[in-house]
mmCIF file of C-alpha atoms in Angstrom:
data_model
loop_
_atom_site.group_PDB
_atom_site.id
_atom_site.type_symbol
_atom_site.label_atom_id
_atom_site.label_comp_id
_atom_site.label_asym_id
_atom_site.label_seq_id
_atom_site.Cartn_x
_atom_site.Cartn_y
_atom_site.Cartn_z
ATOM 1 C CA MET A 28 -16.690 138.166 11.955
ATOM 2 C CA ASN A 29 -17.948 138.504 15.650
ATOM 3 C CA SER A 30 -19.464 136.429 18.675
ATOM 4 C CA GLY A 31 -21.729 138.231 20.431
ATOM 5 C CA GLY A 32 -25.563 136.372 20.883
ATOM 6 C CA ARG A 33 -28.014 137.458 17.780
ATOM 7 C CA THR A 34 -29.498 134.967 14.862
ATOM 8 C CA VAL A 35 -28.627 133.352 11.983
ATOM 9 C CA PRO A 36 -30.169 135.213 9.313
ATOM 10 C CA VAL A 37 -32.944 132.531 7.052
ATOM 11 C CA ALA A 38 -30.629 133.380 3.798
ATOM 12 C CA ASP A 39 -27.543 132.292 5.571
ATOM 13 C CA LEU A 40 -29.126 128.904 6.521
ATOM 14 C CA ARG A 41 -30.814 128.492 2.740
ATOM 15 C CA ARG A 42 -26.558 128.158 2.083
ATOM 16 C CA LEU A 43 -25.563 126.221 4.574
ATOM 17 C CA ASP A 44 -24.169 122.688 3.796
ATOM 18 C CA LEU A 45 -25.346 120.564 5.834
ATOM 19 C CA ASN A 46 -21.106 118.396 5.412
ATOM 20 C CA LEU A 47 -20.220 122.143 7.035
ATOM 21 C CA LEU A 48 -22.010 120.999 10.245
ATOM 22 C CA VAL A 49 -20.961 117.987 10.271
ATOM 23 C CA VAL A 50 -17.202 119.094 10.666
ATOM 24 C CA PHE A 51 -18.528 121.399 12.985
ATOM 25 C CA GLN A 52 -19.150 118.286 15.244
ATOM 26 C CA HIS A 53 -16.098 116.490 15.111
ATOM 27 C CA LEU A 54 -14.791 120.131 15.704
ATOM 28 C CA LEU A 55 -16.028 120.081 19.305
ATOM 29 C CA GLU A 56 -14.878 117.209 20.214
ATOM 30 C CA LEU A 57 -11.899 116.723 18.926
ATOM 31 C CA ARG A 58 -10.494 120.492 18.634
ATOM 32 C CA SER A 59 -8.188 120.298 16.365
ATOM 33 C CA LEU A 60 -8.267 120.154 12.378
ATOM 34 C CA SER A 61 -5.891 117.707 11.703
ATOM 35 C CA ALA A 62 -7.543 115.183 14.084
ATOM 36 C CA VAL A 63 -10.849 115.802 12.129
ATOM 37 C CA ALA A 64 -9.222 115.421 8.761
ATOM 38 C CA ARG A 65 -8.260 111.673 10.395
ATOM 39 C CA ARG A 66 -11.637 111.064 11.574
ATOM 40 C CA LEU A 67 -13.447 112.141 8.083
ATOM 41 C CA ASP A 68 -10.899 110.928 6.123
ATOM 42 C CA LEU A 69 -10.201 114.068 4.651
ATOM 43 C CA THR A 70 -6.873 116.387 3.252
ATOM 44 C CA GLN A 71 -6.279 118.909 6.231
ATOM 45 C CA PRO A 72 -7.218 121.899 3.772
ATOM 46 C CA ALA A 73 -10.275 120.468 3.014
ATOM 47 C CA VAL A 74 -10.574 120.606 7.090
ATOM 48 C CA SER A 75 -10.016 124.256 7.044
ATOM 49 C CA ASN A 76 -11.624 125.427 4.315
ATOM 50 C CA ALA A 77 -14.983 123.607 5.462
ATOM 51 C CA LEU A 78 -14.340 125.654 9.412
ATOM 52 C CA ARG A 79 -14.046 128.710 6.568
ATOM 53 C CA ARG A 80 -17.160 128.264 4.808
ATOM 54 C CA LEU A 81 -18.592 128.336 8.672
ATOM 55 C CA ARG A 82 -17.417 130.656 9.552
ATOM 56 C CA ASP A 83 -18.796 132.965 6.587
ATOM 57 C CA THR A 84 -21.908 131.897 6.610
ATOM 58 C CA LEU A 85 -22.580 131.983 9.901
ATOM 59 C CA GLY A 86 -20.170 135.213 10.871
ATOM 60 C CA ASP A 87 -18.640 134.108 13.651
ATOM 61 C CA ASP A 88 -15.109 132.464 14.635
ATOM 62 C CA LEU A 89 -16.594 129.925 15.676
ATOM 63 C CA PHE A 90 -13.457 127.761 16.757
ATOM 64 C CA VAL A 91 -10.473 130.251 18.373
ATOM 65 C CA ARG A 92 -7.060 128.386 17.202
ATOM 66 C CA THR A 93 -4.891 128.030 21.211
ATOM 67 C CA GLY A 94 -2.220 126.906 23.228
ATOM 68 C CA GLN A 95 -5.369 123.861 23.680
ATOM 69 C CA GLY A 96 -6.549 123.361 20.625
ATOM 70 C CA MET A 97 -8.712 124.607 18.801
ATOM 71 C CA LEU A 98 -11.654 126.667 20.763
ATOM 72 C CA PRO A 99 -15.323 127.075 20.471
ATOM 73 C CA THR A 100 -16.013 130.592 21.470
ATOM 74 C CA PRO A 101 -19.535 130.653 22.714
ATOM 75 C CA PHE A 102 -22.012 131.069 19.792
ATOM 76 C CA ALA A 103 -20.177 127.788 19.183
ATOM 77 C CA GLU A 104 -20.771 126.109 21.547
ATOM 78 C CA ARG A 105 -24.452 127.707 22.082
ATOM 79 C CA LEU A 106 -24.893 125.506 18.602
ATOM 80 C CA ALA A 107 -22.987 122.275 19.294
ATOM 81 C CA GLY A 108 -26.695 121.231 21.532
ATOM 82 C CA PRO A 109 -29.148 121.638 18.539
ATOM 83 C CA VAL A 110 -26.599 120.412 15.988
ATOM 84 C CA GLY A 111 -25.582 117.659 17.322
ATOM 85 C CA GLU A 112 -28.803 116.927 17.699
ATOM 86 C CA ALA A 113 -30.812 117.884 14.493
ATOM 87 C CA LEU A 114 -27.913 115.347 12.432
ATOM 88 C CA GLY A 115 -29.074 112.643 14.970
ATOM 89 C CA LEU A 116 -32.537 112.732 14.422
ATOM 90 C CA LEU A 117 -31.474 113.341 10.201
ATOM 91 C CA THR A 118 -29.317 110.250 11.088
ATOM 92 C CA ARG A 119 -32.100 108.045 13.037
ATOM 93 C CA MET A 120 -34.831 109.673 10.604
ATOM 94 C CA LEU A 121 -32.271 108.028 7.165
ATOM 95 C CA GLU A 122 -31.625 105.057 8.885
ATOM 96 C CA ALA A 123 -35.721 104.771 9.985
ATOM 97 C CA ASP A 124 -36.177 101.681 7.771
ATOM 98 C CA GLU A 125 -32.588 100.308 7.427
ATOM 99 C CA VAL A 126 -32.091 96.659 10.559
ATOM 100 C CA PHE A 127 -28.534 97.561 12.103
ATOM 101 C CA ASP A 128 -26.454 95.033 10.535
ATOM 102 C CA PRO A 129 -23.650 94.078 12.091
ATOM 103 C CA SER A 130 -22.072 92.186 10.623
ATOM 104 C CA ALA A 131 -21.296 95.446 7.213
ATOM 105 C CA SER A 132 -21.757 98.250 9.937
ATOM 106 C CA THR A 133 -19.189 100.418 9.977
ATOM 107 C CA ARG A 134 -20.833 102.542 12.301
ATOM 108 C CA ARG A 135 -18.262 104.319 15.040
ATOM 109 C CA PHE A 136 -19.886 104.240 18.630
ATOM 110 C CA ARG A 137 -18.982 106.302 21.055
ATOM 111 C CA ILE A 138 -19.246 104.937 25.143
ATOM 112 C CA ALA A 139 -18.485 106.850 28.404
ATOM 113 C CA MET A 140 -16.710 104.554 30.926
ATOM 114 C CA SER A 141 -13.596 104.950 33.648
ATOM 115 C CA ASP A 142 -10.429 103.244 32.347
ATOM 116 C CA VAL A 143 -10.810 100.703 34.746
ATOM 117 C CA GLY A 144 -14.307 99.707 33.023
ATOM 118 C CA GLU A 145 -11.694 99.916 30.396
ATOM 119 C CA ILE A 146 -9.438 97.254 30.865
ATOM 120 C CA HIS A 147 -13.004 94.842 32.119
ATOM 121 C CA PHE A 148 -15.139 95.761 29.351
ATOM 122 C CA MET A 149 -12.836 96.901 26.242
ATOM 123 C CA PRO A 150 -10.920 93.527 25.045
ATOM 124 C CA ARG A 151 -14.491 91.610 25.503
ATOM 125 C CA LEU A 152 -15.966 94.391 23.135
ATOM 126 C CA MET A 153 -13.528 94.326 20.499
ATOM 127 C CA GLU A 154 -12.943 90.297 20.666
ATOM 128 C CA ILE A 155 -16.595 89.518 19.399
ATOM 129 C CA CYS A 156 -16.723 93.564 17.225
ATOM 130 C CA ALA A 157 -13.740 91.870 14.799
ATOM 131 C CA LEU A 158 -15.657 88.579 14.232
ATOM 132 C CA ARG A 159 -18.963 89.236 14.685
ATOM 133 C CA ALA A 160 -18.562 93.232 13.094
ATOM 134 C CA PRO A 161 -15.486 93.609 11.497
ATOM 135 C CA GLY A 162 -15.918 97.476 10.313
ATOM 136 C CA VAL A 163 -17.949 98.638 14.264
ATOM 137 C CA ARG A 164 -15.562 100.713 15.727
ATOM 138 C CA ILE A 165 -15.901 101.844 19.910
ATOM 139 C CA ASP A 166 -14.641 104.782 20.456
ATOM 140 C CA SER A 167 -13.997 104.824 24.351
ATOM 141 C CA VAL A 168 -14.206 108.737 26.202
ATOM 142 C CA ARG A 169 -14.203 110.327 29.053
ATOM 143 C CA SER A 170 -16.684 112.365 30.847
ATOM 144 C CA GLY A 171 -19.209 112.834 33.144
ATOM 145 C CA GLY A 172 -21.986 114.658 36.048
ATOM 146 C CA PRO A 173 -23.942 117.565 33.094
ATOM 147 C CA GLU A 174 -20.820 117.263 30.222
ATOM 148 C CA LEU A 175 -22.561 112.862 30.228
ATOM 149 C CA GLN A 176 -25.945 114.039 30.093
ATOM 150 C CA ARG A 177 -25.269 116.925 27.442
ATOM 151 C CA GLU A 178 -23.479 114.140 24.423
ATOM 152 C CA LEU A 179 -25.611 111.521 25.919
ATOM 153 C CA GLU A 180 -28.797 113.721 25.181
ATOM 154 C CA ALA A 181 -27.496 115.118 21.287
ATOM 155 C CA GLY A 182 -26.836 112.121 20.411
ATOM 156 C CA ARG A 183 -22.859 112.480 20.583
ATOM 157 C CA ILE A 184 -22.168 109.506 23.209
ATOM 158 C CA ASP A 185 -24.202 106.737 22.297
ATOM 159 C CA LEU A 186 -23.777 105.630 25.873
ATOM 160 C CA ALA A 187 -22.248 104.682 29.235
ATOM 161 C CA VAL A 188 -21.469 102.155 31.824
ATOM 162 C CA GLY A 189 -19.736 102.709 35.150
ATOM 163 C CA ALA A 190 -21.986 104.494 37.843
ATOM 164 C CA PHE A 191 -23.163 107.288 37.449
ATOM 165 C CA ASP A 192 -25.967 107.592 40.156
ATOM 166 C CA ASP A 193 -25.845 111.912 39.013
ATOM 167 C CA LEU A 194 -27.813 111.215 35.150
ATOM 168 C CA ALA A 195 -30.982 112.234 35.345
ATOM 169 C CA GLY A 196 -34.405 113.589 32.601
ATOM 170 C CA ASP A 197 -34.628 111.180 29.704
ATOM 171 C CA VAL A 198 -32.050 108.540 30.388
ATOM 172 C CA VAL A 199 -32.949 104.585 31.259
ATOM 173 C CA GLN A 200 -30.790 102.253 33.144
ATOM 174 C CA ARG A 201 -30.125 98.478 33.258
ATOM 175 C CA MET A 202 -27.494 96.650 35.684
ATOM 176 C CA LEU A 203 -25.214 94.928 35.070
ATOM 177 C CA PHE A 204 -23.453 93.879 38.150
ATOM 178 C CA ARG A 205 -22.628 94.317 42.291
ATOM 179 C CA GLN A 206 -18.477 93.364 42.930
ATOM 180 C CA GLY A 207 -16.708 94.709 45.755
ATOM 181 C CA TYR A 208 -13.410 95.883 46.537
ATOM 182 C CA VAL A 209 -10.386 93.510 46.157
ATOM 183 C CA THR A 210 -6.672 94.560 48.426
ATOM 184 C CA LEU A 211 -4.055 93.893 45.719
ATOM 185 C CA PHE A 212 -0.464 92.619 46.989
ATOM 186 C CA ARG A 213 2.551 91.606 45.336
ATOM 187 C CA GLN A 214 3.794 88.055 46.197
ATOM 188 C CA GLY A 215 6.303 87.899 48.748
ATOM 189 C CA HIS A 216 4.669 90.611 50.560
ATOM 190 C CA PRO A 217 6.486 90.477 54.295
ATOM 191 C CA GLN A 218 2.631 91.303 55.948
ATOM 192 C CA ALA A 219 -0.129 91.497 53.677
ATOM 193 C CA HIS A 220 -1.652 87.979 53.554
ATOM 194 C CA GLU A 221 -5.634 86.502 53.037
ATOM 195 C CA GLY A 222 -6.965 87.527 57.232
ATOM 196 C CA MET A 223 -4.822 90.050 57.094
ATOM 197 C CA GLY A 224 -6.897 92.167 60.824
ATOM 198 C CA LEU A 225 -7.530 95.943 60.372
ATOM 199 C CA LYS A 226 -4.187 96.593 62.729
ATOM 200 C CA ALA A 227 -0.895 95.634 60.839
ATOM 201 C CA PHE A 228 -3.667 96.069 57.410
ATOM 202 C CA ARG A 229 -3.591 99.919 59.051
ATOM 203 C CA ALA A 230 0.324 99.875 59.630
ATOM 204 C CA GLN A 231 0.933 98.624 55.173
ATOM 205 C CA LYS A 232 1.743 101.726 53.210
ATOM 206 C CA HIS A 233 -0.931 102.450 50.720
ATOM 207 C CA LEU A 234 -1.477 103.535 47.059
ATOM 208 C CA ALA A 235 -4.678 105.327 46.639
ATOM 209 C CA VAL A 236 -6.265 106.413 43.402
ATOM 210 C CA SER A 237 -7.480 109.653 43.729
ATOM 211 C CA ARG A 238 -9.831 110.107 40.732
ATOM 212 C CA ALA A 239 -11.523 107.729 41.692
ATOM 213 C CA ALA A 240 -14.913 108.475 41.038
ATOM 214 C CA PRO A 241 -17.239 106.590 40.496
ATOM 215 C CA TYR A 242 -15.464 104.364 43.118
ATOM 216 C CA GLY A 243 -14.825 107.214 45.330
ATOM 217 C CA GLN A 244 -15.863 105.335 48.603
ATOM 218 C CA VAL A 245 -13.251 103.121 48.616
ATOM 219 C CA ASN A 246 -11.331 106.247 49.941
ATOM 220 C CA GLN A 247 -13.415 106.964 52.473
ATOM 221 C CA ALA A 248 -13.881 103.123 54.110
ATOM 222 C CA LEU A 249 -9.438 103.701 54.320
ATOM 223 C CA GLU A 250 -10.330 106.955 56.131
ATOM 224 C CA ALA A 251 -13.113 105.971 58.282
ATOM 225 C CA ALA A 252 -10.749 102.925 59.286
ATOM 226 C CA GLY A 253 -7.501 105.189 60.344
ATOM 227 C CA ILE A 254 -5.633 105.100 57.242
ATOM 228 C CA ALA A 255 -4.884 108.622 56.280
ATOM 229 C CA LEU A 256 -3.918 108.891 52.341
ATOM 230 C CA GLN A 257 -2.810 112.235 52.563
ATOM 231 C CA SER A 258 0.015 110.357 54.369
ATOM 232 C CA HIS A 259 0.359 107.806 51.434
ATOM 233 C CA PHE A 260 1.433 107.810 47.685
ATOM 234 C CA SER A 261 -1.526 107.786 45.016
ATOM 235 C CA VAL A 262 -2.574 107.616 41.468
ATOM 236 C CA PRO A 263 -4.760 109.267 39.386
ATOM 237 C CA HIS A 264 -6.199 106.543 37.425
ATOM 238 C CA PHE A 265 -6.262 102.643 38.085
ATOM 239 C CA SER A 266 -4.832 101.257 35.345
ATOM 240 C CA ALA A 267 -1.161 102.243 37.289
ATOM 241 C CA VAL A 268 -2.376 100.755 40.109
ATOM 242 C CA PRO A 269 -0.622 96.470 39.135
ATOM 243 C CA TYR A 270 2.805 97.713 37.756
ATOM 244 C CA ILE A 271 3.199 99.880 41.338
ATOM 245 C CA VAL A 272 2.030 97.319 43.671
ATOM 246 C CA SER A 273 3.755 94.725 41.797
ATOM 247 C CA THR A 274 7.348 95.875 42.641
ATOM 248 C CA THR A 275 7.273 97.208 45.912
ATOM 249 C CA ASP A 276 5.106 97.604 48.697
ATOM 250 C CA LEU A 277 2.523 99.270 48.735
ATOM 251 C CA LEU A 278 -0.941 97.931 48.967
ATOM 252 C CA ALA A 279 -4.190 98.934 47.138
ATOM 253 C CA THR A 280 -7.287 98.523 47.127
ATOM 254 C CA VAL A 281 -10.201 98.335 44.265
ATOM 255 C CA PRO A 282 -12.253 96.459 41.966
ATOM 256 C CA ALA A 283 -12.927 93.165 42.475
ATOM 257 C CA LYS A 284 -13.238 92.557 38.599
ATOM 258 C CA LEU A 285 -9.718 94.343 38.306
ATOM 259 C CA ALA A 286 -8.413 92.731 41.090
ATOM 260 C CA ALA A 287 -8.993 89.165 38.862
ATOM 261 C CA SER A 288 -8.048 90.654 36.129
ATOM 262 C CA ALA A 289 -5.415 91.821 36.792
ATOM 263 C CA ALA A 290 -3.644 89.618 39.628
ATOM 264 C CA PRO A 291 -2.625 86.594 37.592
ATOM 265 C CA ARG A 292 -1.513 88.898 35.067
ATOM 266 C CA PHE A 293 0.873 91.139 37.429
ATOM 267 C CA GLY A 294 2.180 88.503 39.623
ATOM 268 C CA LEU A 295 -0.339 89.545 42.789
ATOM 269 C CA GLY A 296 -1.552 88.574 45.855
ATOM 270 C CA MET A 297 -5.980 89.452 46.813
ATOM 271 C CA LEU A 298 -6.862 89.564 50.824
ATOM 272 C CA ALA A 299 -10.093 90.853 51.789
ATOM 273 C CA PRO A 300 -9.891 94.220 52.516
ATOM 274 C CA PRO A 301 -10.791 94.454 56.914
ATOM 275 C CA LEU A 302 -12.402 97.693 55.601
ATOM 276 C CA ARG A 303 -16.541 98.018 55.852
ATOM 277 C CA VAL A 304 -16.948 99.677 51.870
ATOM 278 C CA PRO A 305 -20.339 100.008 49.861
ATOM 279 C CA PRO A 306 -21.068 97.326 47.240
ATOM 280 C CA LEU A 307 -19.970 99.235 43.137
ATOM 281 C CA GLN A 308 -23.286 98.806 40.887
ATOM 282 C CA THR A 309 -22.799 99.144 37.149
ATOM 283 C CA ASN A 310 -24.978 99.925 35.217
ATOM 284 C CA LEU A 311 -25.927 100.458 31.615
ATOM 285 C CA TYR A 312 -27.425 103.763 30.455
ATOM 286 C CA TRP A 313 -28.315 105.051 27.336
ATOM 287 C CA GLN A 314 -31.326 108.067 25.917
ATOM 288 C CA ARG A 315 -34.320 107.348 25.665
ATOM 289 C CA ARG A 316 -34.845 108.603 22.405
ATOM 290 C CA PHE A 317 -32.321 106.407 20.795
ATOM 291 C CA GLN A 318 -34.317 103.067 23.113
ATOM 292 C CA ARG A 319 -35.645 101.677 19.799
ATOM 293 C CA ASP A 320 -32.308 102.650 16.881
ATOM 294 C CA GLY A 321 -31.324 99.357 15.533
ATOM 295 C CA GLY A 322 -27.235 100.066 16.160
ATOM 296 C CA SER A 323 -28.084 100.914 19.863
ATOM 297 C CA GLN A 324 -30.621 98.055 20.791
ATOM 298 C CA TRP A 325 -27.319 95.715 19.689
ATOM 299 C CA LEU A 326 -24.571 97.541 21.151
ATOM 300 C CA ARG A 327 -26.585 97.220 24.587
ATOM 301 C CA GLY A 328 -28.350 93.977 24.078
ATOM 302 C CA LEU A 329 -24.170 92.815 23.239
ATOM 303 C CA ILE A 330 -22.776 94.891 26.479
ATOM 304 C CA VAL A 331 -25.659 92.863 28.578
ATOM 305 C CA ASP A 332 -25.130 89.645 26.827
ATOM 306 C CA LEU A 333 -21.299 89.376 27.361
ATOM 307 C CA TYR A 334 -21.908 91.316 30.922
ATOM 308 C CA ALA A 335 -24.566 91.050 33.196
ATOM 309 C CA GLU A 336 -24.468 88.970 35.919
ATOM 310 C CA ALA A 337 -28.128 89.716 37.069
ATOM 311 C CA ALA A 338 -31.828 90.566 35.781
ATOM 312 C CA GLY A 339 -32.208 93.924 35.839
ATOM 313 C CA GLY A 340 -34.795 95.882 33.233
ATOM 314 C CA PRO A 341 -34.430 99.422 32.249
ATOM 315 C CA GLY A 342 -35.764 102.203 34.582
ATOM 316 C CA ARG A 343 -36.490 105.901 33.758
ATOM 317 C CA ARG A 344 -33.943 107.962 36.593
#
């Protein structure tokens, strides 16, 4: 076997089982034979056998076991886009004459969103699915930049929700809402209060979110106000913020919807930060070739019905 650049002979393609490509696609995502077996409801030996047959047919190792899981060879990485696109096309063709019925569907959707997006979107989506579409499953995934662009194009991610300003090409977007930022503090904090001035605000210890994209403008605003974040505490994600703020005297400036959700649950106070932070716009994104896909239409409509706060039509990026 090898990983060199070459084409697959026609004879190999004639004996290629389409089900093997399904296993290939899931291995690209999960990097684990056991995880693929669980997702596809197969035994691990069955998945191992499928990989062996693929290797024999395509003449390449395809995946190599490492400490980070089953990593794809260069040839497998080159196959990823065409295989995903081909399987997506076949799926759509087979479903073209079928009306999507959420009450009977067992489709699994994948939505790219941040951790703060999960906190806002996922609980209600899961609740509605349990009521209206009990067989439908939704997976949230982390993705962004060129990777998200490729995953949307290949159909491996159905939708993206957030502020993904770098998406381009044939991606459609629909605005859901705009929001500002709110500073959270524990009830009983000795200095924090609504109407707090910039000098007092700057004198406090802050909790920053170091991997705040696509919410990084709040960190820029804090720095511009004279708060040197390198001398304060930080966490990589928003999800830990209310747990920490509720037991310390740290201030944390977060998107308003996260603050509104976390404050009553954790007994937190809120104040308008004495900063100028541009409002954050959250959009719904999808690949234009899935515009008429019944399942995608249903899920997009559900998200718009639940979360859109202002009219906004789709537009080409």
